[in-house]
Amino acid sequence: MRAIWYERQGAASEVLTLGERAEPLPGPGEVAVTVQASGVNPSDVKIRSGARGAMAVPLQIPHSDGAGIIKAVGEGVDPARLGERVWLFSAAYKRVGGTCAEVCVLPAEHAVPLPDQISVKAGAALGIPAMTAHRALFCNGGVADKTVLVTGGAGAVGHSAIQIAKWAGAEKIITTVSSAAKAAIAMAAGADHVINYRQQDVVEAVLADTQGAGVDHIVEVELGGNLAQSAQMIAEHGTIAWYGSESAREPVFAAYPLMFRNVTLQGIFLYAITPEQRASAVADITSALEAGLLRPLIDSVWPLEDTVKAHERVESGERSGAVIVQPSGG
Ligand SMILES: NC(=O)c1ccc[n+]([C@@H]2O[C@H](COP(=O)([O-])OP(=O)(O)OC[C@H]3O[C@@H](n4cnc5c(N)ncnc54)[C@H](OP(=O)(O)O)[C@@H]3O)[C@@H](O)[C@H]2O)c1
């Protein structure tokens, strides 16, 4: 099969190799999937570059997310799953065989039936973004009837978070973006109020919109960079669920204002969620897809030969939505 792999970390153009590898066969409890779309996430490029520590395996076929068709099942997996359209998650985390190959073998429960109306490209954009958004929204009892602030609402995770919050019955969804184009993306996703955080006073705008009460729940892309503001606009007993802190990796913050209001600071690391949390995310994402309320945004689609460019597109920080590589066509 054709695949992309690397055996040392570094720049995409220096370490990613395109070539032929032996096609893997599914073991007990596994499925083999013909990968039609492979999603590239920041995590994939950070692991490749070395920003997340040493390699977990000596040779890595990258990308955790993907979508395609089950072509073989291992012992113990229902043969009725053969031919099923599926979306894939956690294919590459501490595993050799990610989705950037014509065939990917992974545990059967990491291959989730894809509703007919959802394209494989959209399916390859669900794993990390939608599951992270789901955990961030449901980490403390869900968001039904709550006011939610999603920072970075045009980002892959943020965009999913707006849509899943809507599906989950949030009373109001406020989001922050940095441009008019991103505001349009966030509005289309279902945000009730979009704030340009480069041009507006976010705290003032949020407090005005919530009659001074603040928001019950924040889905936070940039904990350290935004915490001083978040502390002023999180409501009593509120939760700040954060999944990134790139600009300030060791934030210093005023602890007591958060303690006095019983605020929960909840870190989210998707790869380490429990099997129950994973199953809950899969069930809810499926339900939101079927309800027509979750539609991932696609930024760009690349042939397997251009995987280097796809990685560079993610690293550019200029994308809006998922960057997709097509190992076996669409
Ligand atoms: N912990 C986990 O399990 C987990 C899971 C998924 C992703 N992540 C991490 O989360 C980050 C985002 O991932 P992604 O896939 O959503 O990336 P993405 O599609 O590039 O989106 C990031 C978004 O955040 C916005 N942003 C950056 N700084 C901001 C700030 N201070 N306030 C508001 N918005 C801000 C960016 O837009 P502007 O710069 O235009 O504002 C962009 O729209 C990455 O670092 C990724 O590695 C972690």
mmCIF file with all atom_site columns, C-alpha atoms in Angstrom, residues 145-223:
data_model
loop_
_atom_site.group_PDB
_atom_site.id
_atom_site.type_symbol
_atom_site.label_atom_id
_atom_site.label_alt_id
_atom_site.label_comp_id
_atom_site.label_asym_id
_atom_site.label_entity_id
_atom_site.label_seq_id
_atom_site.pdbx_PDB_ins_code
_atom_site.Cartn_x
_atom_site.Cartn_y
_atom_site.Cartn_z
_atom_site.occupancy
_atom_site.B_iso_or_equiv
_atom_site.pdbx_formal_charge
_atom_site.auth_seq_id
_atom_site.auth_comp_id
_atom_site.auth_asym_id
_atom_site.auth_atom_id
_atom_site.pdbx_PDB_model_num
ATOM 1  C CA . ASP A 1 145 ? -29.732 25.851 29.569 1.00 0.00 ? 145 ASP A CA 1
ATOM 2  C CA . LYS A 1 146 ? -26.317 27.370 30.302 1.00 0.00 ? 146 LYS A CA 1
ATOM 3  C CA . THR A 1 147 ? -24.529 30.327 28.760 1.00 0.00 ? 147 THR A CA 1
ATOM 4  C CA . VAL A 1 148 ? -21.358 29.179 26.990 1.00 0.00 ? 148 VAL A CA 1
ATOM 5  C CA . LEU A 1 149 ? -18.334 31.119 25.762 1.00 0.00 ? 149 LEU A CA 1
ATOM 6  C CA . VAL A 1 150 ? -16.288 29.379 23.060 1.00 0.00 ? 150 VAL A CA 1
ATOM 7  C CA . THR A 1 151 ? -12.988 31.165 22.467 1.00 0.00 ? 151 THR A CA 1
ATOM 8  C CA . GLY A 1 152 ? -11.631 30.817 18.927 1.00 0.00 ? 152 GLY A CA 1
ATOM 9  C CA . GLY A 1 153 ? -15.010 29.893 17.437 1.00 0.00 ? 153 GLY A CA 1
ATOM 10 C CA . ALA A 1 154 ? -13.679 29.519 13.885 1.00 0.00 ? 154 ALA A CA 1
ATOM 11 C CA . GLY A 1 155 ? -10.987 27.034 14.925 1.00 0.00 ? 155 GLY A CA 1
ATOM 12 C CA . ALA A 1 156 ? -11.507 23.330 14.273 1.00 0.00 ? 156 ALA A CA 1
ATOM 13 C CA . VAL A 1 157 ? -12.343 22.550 17.914 1.00 0.00 ? 157 VAL A CA 1
ATOM 14 C CA . GLY A 1 158 ? -14.141 25.860 18.520 1.00 0.00 ? 158 GLY A CA 1
ATOM 15 C CA . HIS A 1 159 ? -16.354 25.453 15.446 1.00 0.00 ? 159 HIS A CA 1
ATOM 16 C CA . SER A 1 160 ? -17.371 21.965 16.612 1.00 0.00 ? 160 SER A CA 1
ATOM 17 C CA . ALA A 1 161 ? -17.936 23.278 20.140 1.00 0.00 ? 161 ALA A CA 1
ATOM 18 C CA . ILE A 1 162 ? -20.423 25.903 18.940 1.00 0.00 ? 162 ILE A CA 1
ATOM 19 C CA . GLN A 1 163 ? -22.396 23.284 17.002 1.00 0.00 ? 163 GLN A CA 1
ATOM 20 C CA . ILE A 1 164 ? -22.349 20.658 19.762 1.00 0.00 ? 164 ILE A CA 1
ATOM 21 C CA . ALA A 1 165 ? -23.297 23.260 22.393 1.00 0.00 ? 165 ALA A CA 1
ATOM 22 C CA . LYS A 1 166 ? -26.316 24.147 20.245 1.00 0.00 ? 166 LYS A CA 1
ATOM 23 C CA . TRP A 1 167 ? -27.225 20.460 19.914 1.00 0.00 ? 167 TRP A CA 1
ATOM 24 C CA . ALA A 1 168 ? -26.797 20.070 23.684 1.00 0.00 ? 168 ALA A CA 1
ATOM 25 C CA . GLY A 1 169 ? -29.320 22.814 24.423 1.00 0.00 ? 169 GLY A CA 1
ATOM 26 C CA . ALA A 1 170 ? -27.116 25.697 25.552 1.00 0.00 ? 170 ALA A CA 1
ATOM 27 C CA . GLU A 1 171 ? -29.202 28.762 26.295 1.00 0.00 ? 171 GLU A CA 1
ATOM 28 C CA . LYS A 1 172 ? -26.760 31.180 24.695 1.00 0.00 ? 172 LYS A CA 1
ATOM 29 C CA . ILE A 1 173 ? -23.478 30.676 22.827 1.00 0.00 ? 173 ILE A CA 1
ATOM 30 C CA . ILE A 1 174 ? -21.001 33.543 22.734 1.00 0.00 ? 174 ILE A CA 1
ATOM 31 C CA . THR A 1 175 ? -17.740 33.203 20.829 1.00 0.00 ? 175 THR A CA 1
ATOM 32 C CA . THR A 1 176 ? -14.558 35.147 20.105 1.00 0.00 ? 176 THR A CA 1
ATOM 33 C CA . VAL A 1 177 ? -12.796 35.466 16.745 1.00 0.00 ? 177 VAL A CA 1
ATOM 34 C CA . SER A 1 178 ? -10.122 37.676 15.179 1.00 0.00 ? 178 SER A CA 1
ATOM 35 C CA . SER A 1 179 ? -11.660 38.727 11.849 1.00 0.00 ? 179 SER A CA 1
ATOM 36 C CA . ALA A 1 180 ? -14.900 39.345 9.961  1.00 0.00 ? 180 ALA A CA 1
ATOM 37 C CA . ALA A 1 181 ? -14.375 36.179 7.900  1.00 0.00 ? 181 ALA A CA 1
ATOM 38 C CA . LYS A 1 182 ? -14.046 34.101 11.078 1.00 0.00 ? 182 LYS A CA 1
ATOM 39 C CA . ALA A 1 183 ? -17.099 35.858 12.542 1.00 0.00 ? 183 ALA A CA 1
ATOM 40 C CA . ALA A 1 184 ? -19.131 34.674 9.562  1.00 0.00 ? 184 ALA A CA 1
ATOM 41 C CA . ILE A 1 185 ? -17.935 31.101 10.128 1.00 0.00 ? 185 ILE A CA 1
ATOM 42 C CA . ALA A 1 186 ? -18.877 31.232 13.813 1.00 0.00 ? 186 ALA A CA 1
ATOM 43 C CA . MET A 1 187 ? -22.305 32.731 13.098 1.00 0.00 ? 187 MET A CA 1
ATOM 44 C CA . ALA A 1 188 ? -23.020 30.053 10.503 1.00 0.00 ? 188 ALA A CA 1
ATOM 45 C CA . ALA A 1 189 ? -22.101 27.423 13.104 1.00 0.00 ? 189 ALA A CA 1
ATOM 46 C CA . GLY A 1 190 ? -24.834 28.760 15.373 1.00 0.00 ? 190 GLY A CA 1
ATOM 47 C CA . ALA A 1 191 ? -23.216 31.305 17.685 1.00 0.00 ? 191 ALA A CA 1
ATOM 48 C CA . ASP A 1 192 ? -25.656 33.837 19.146 1.00 0.00 ? 192 ASP A CA 1
ATOM 49 C CA . HIS A 1 193 ? -23.069 36.558 19.691 1.00 0.00 ? 193 HIS A CA 1
ATOM 50 C CA . VAL A 1 194 ? -19.659 36.909 18.050 1.00 0.00 ? 194 VAL A CA 1
ATOM 51 C CA . ILE A 1 195 ? -16.991 39.171 19.568 1.00 0.00 ? 195 ILE A CA 1
ATOM 52 C CA . ASN A 1 196 ? -13.853 40.241 17.705 1.00 0.00 ? 196 ASN A CA 1
ATOM 53 C CA . TYR A 1 197 ? -11.298 39.881 20.493 1.00 0.00 ? 197 TYR A CA 1
ATOM 54 C CA . ARG A 1 198 ? -8.742  42.014 18.659 1.00 0.00 ? 198 ARG A CA 1
ATOM 55 C CA . GLN A 1 199 ? -11.110 44.968 18.294 1.00 0.00 ? 199 GLN A CA 1
ATOM 56 C CA . GLN A 1 200 ? -13.550 44.747 21.203 1.00 0.00 ? 200 GLN A CA 1
ATOM 57 C CA . ASP A 1 201 ? -13.350 44.579 24.995 1.00 0.00 ? 201 ASP A CA 1
ATOM 58 C CA . VAL A 1 202 ? -14.360 40.930 25.470 1.00 0.00 ? 202 VAL A CA 1
ATOM 59 C CA . VAL A 1 203 ? -15.131 41.200 29.199 1.00 0.00 ? 203 VAL A CA 1
ATOM 60 C CA . GLU A 1 204 ? -17.321 44.240 28.674 1.00 0.00 ? 204 GLU A CA 1
ATOM 61 C CA . ALA A 1 205 ? -19.186 42.614 25.770 1.00 0.00 ? 205 ALA A CA 1
ATOM 62 C CA . VAL A 1 206 ? -19.776 39.330 27.643 1.00 0.00 ? 206 VAL A CA 1
ATOM 63 C CA . LEU A 1 207 ? -20.938 41.025 30.831 1.00 0.00 ? 207 LEU A CA 1
ATOM 64 C CA . ALA A 1 208 ? -23.275 43.287 28.849 1.00 0.00 ? 208 ALA A CA 1
ATOM 65 C CA . ASP A 1 209 ? -24.753 40.274 27.078 1.00 0.00 ? 209 ASP A CA 1
ATOM 66 C CA . THR A 1 210 ? -25.285 38.321 30.327 1.00 0.00 ? 210 THR A CA 1
ATOM 67 C CA . GLN A 1 211 ? -26.699 41.159 32.443 1.00 0.00 ? 211 GLN A CA 1
ATOM 68 C CA . GLY A 1 212 ? -23.494 41.177 34.475 1.00 0.00 ? 212 GLY A CA 1
ATOM 69 C CA . ALA A 1 213 ? -23.747 37.501 35.473 1.00 0.00 ? 213 ALA A CA 1
ATOM 70 C CA . GLY A 1 214 ? -20.983 36.217 33.209 1.00 0.00 ? 214 GLY A CA 1
ATOM 71 C CA . VAL A 1 215 ? -20.980 32.859 31.428 1.00 0.00 ? 215 VAL A CA 1
ATOM 72 C CA . ASP A 1 216 ? -21.511 29.458 33.057 1.00 0.00 ? 216 ASP A CA 1
ATOM 73 C CA . HIS A 1 217 ? -19.038 27.563 30.912 1.00 0.00 ? 217 HIS A CA 1
ATOM 74 C CA . ILE A 1 218 ? -15.988 28.493 28.847 1.00 0.00 ? 218 ILE A CA 1
ATOM 75 C CA . VAL A 1 219 ? -14.469 26.237 26.169 1.00 0.00 ? 219 VAL A CA 1
ATOM 76 C CA . GLU A 1 220 ? -10.965 27.671 26.117 1.00 0.00 ? 220 GLU A CA 1
ATOM 77 C CA . VAL A 1 221 ? -8.372  27.337 23.339 1.00 0.00 ? 221 VAL A CA 1
ATOM 78 C CA . GLU A 1 222 ? -5.821  29.598 25.070 1.00 0.00 ? 222 GLU A CA 1
ATOM 79 C CA . LEU A 1 223 ? -5.927  29.262 28.869 1.00 0.00 ? 223 LEU A CA 1
#
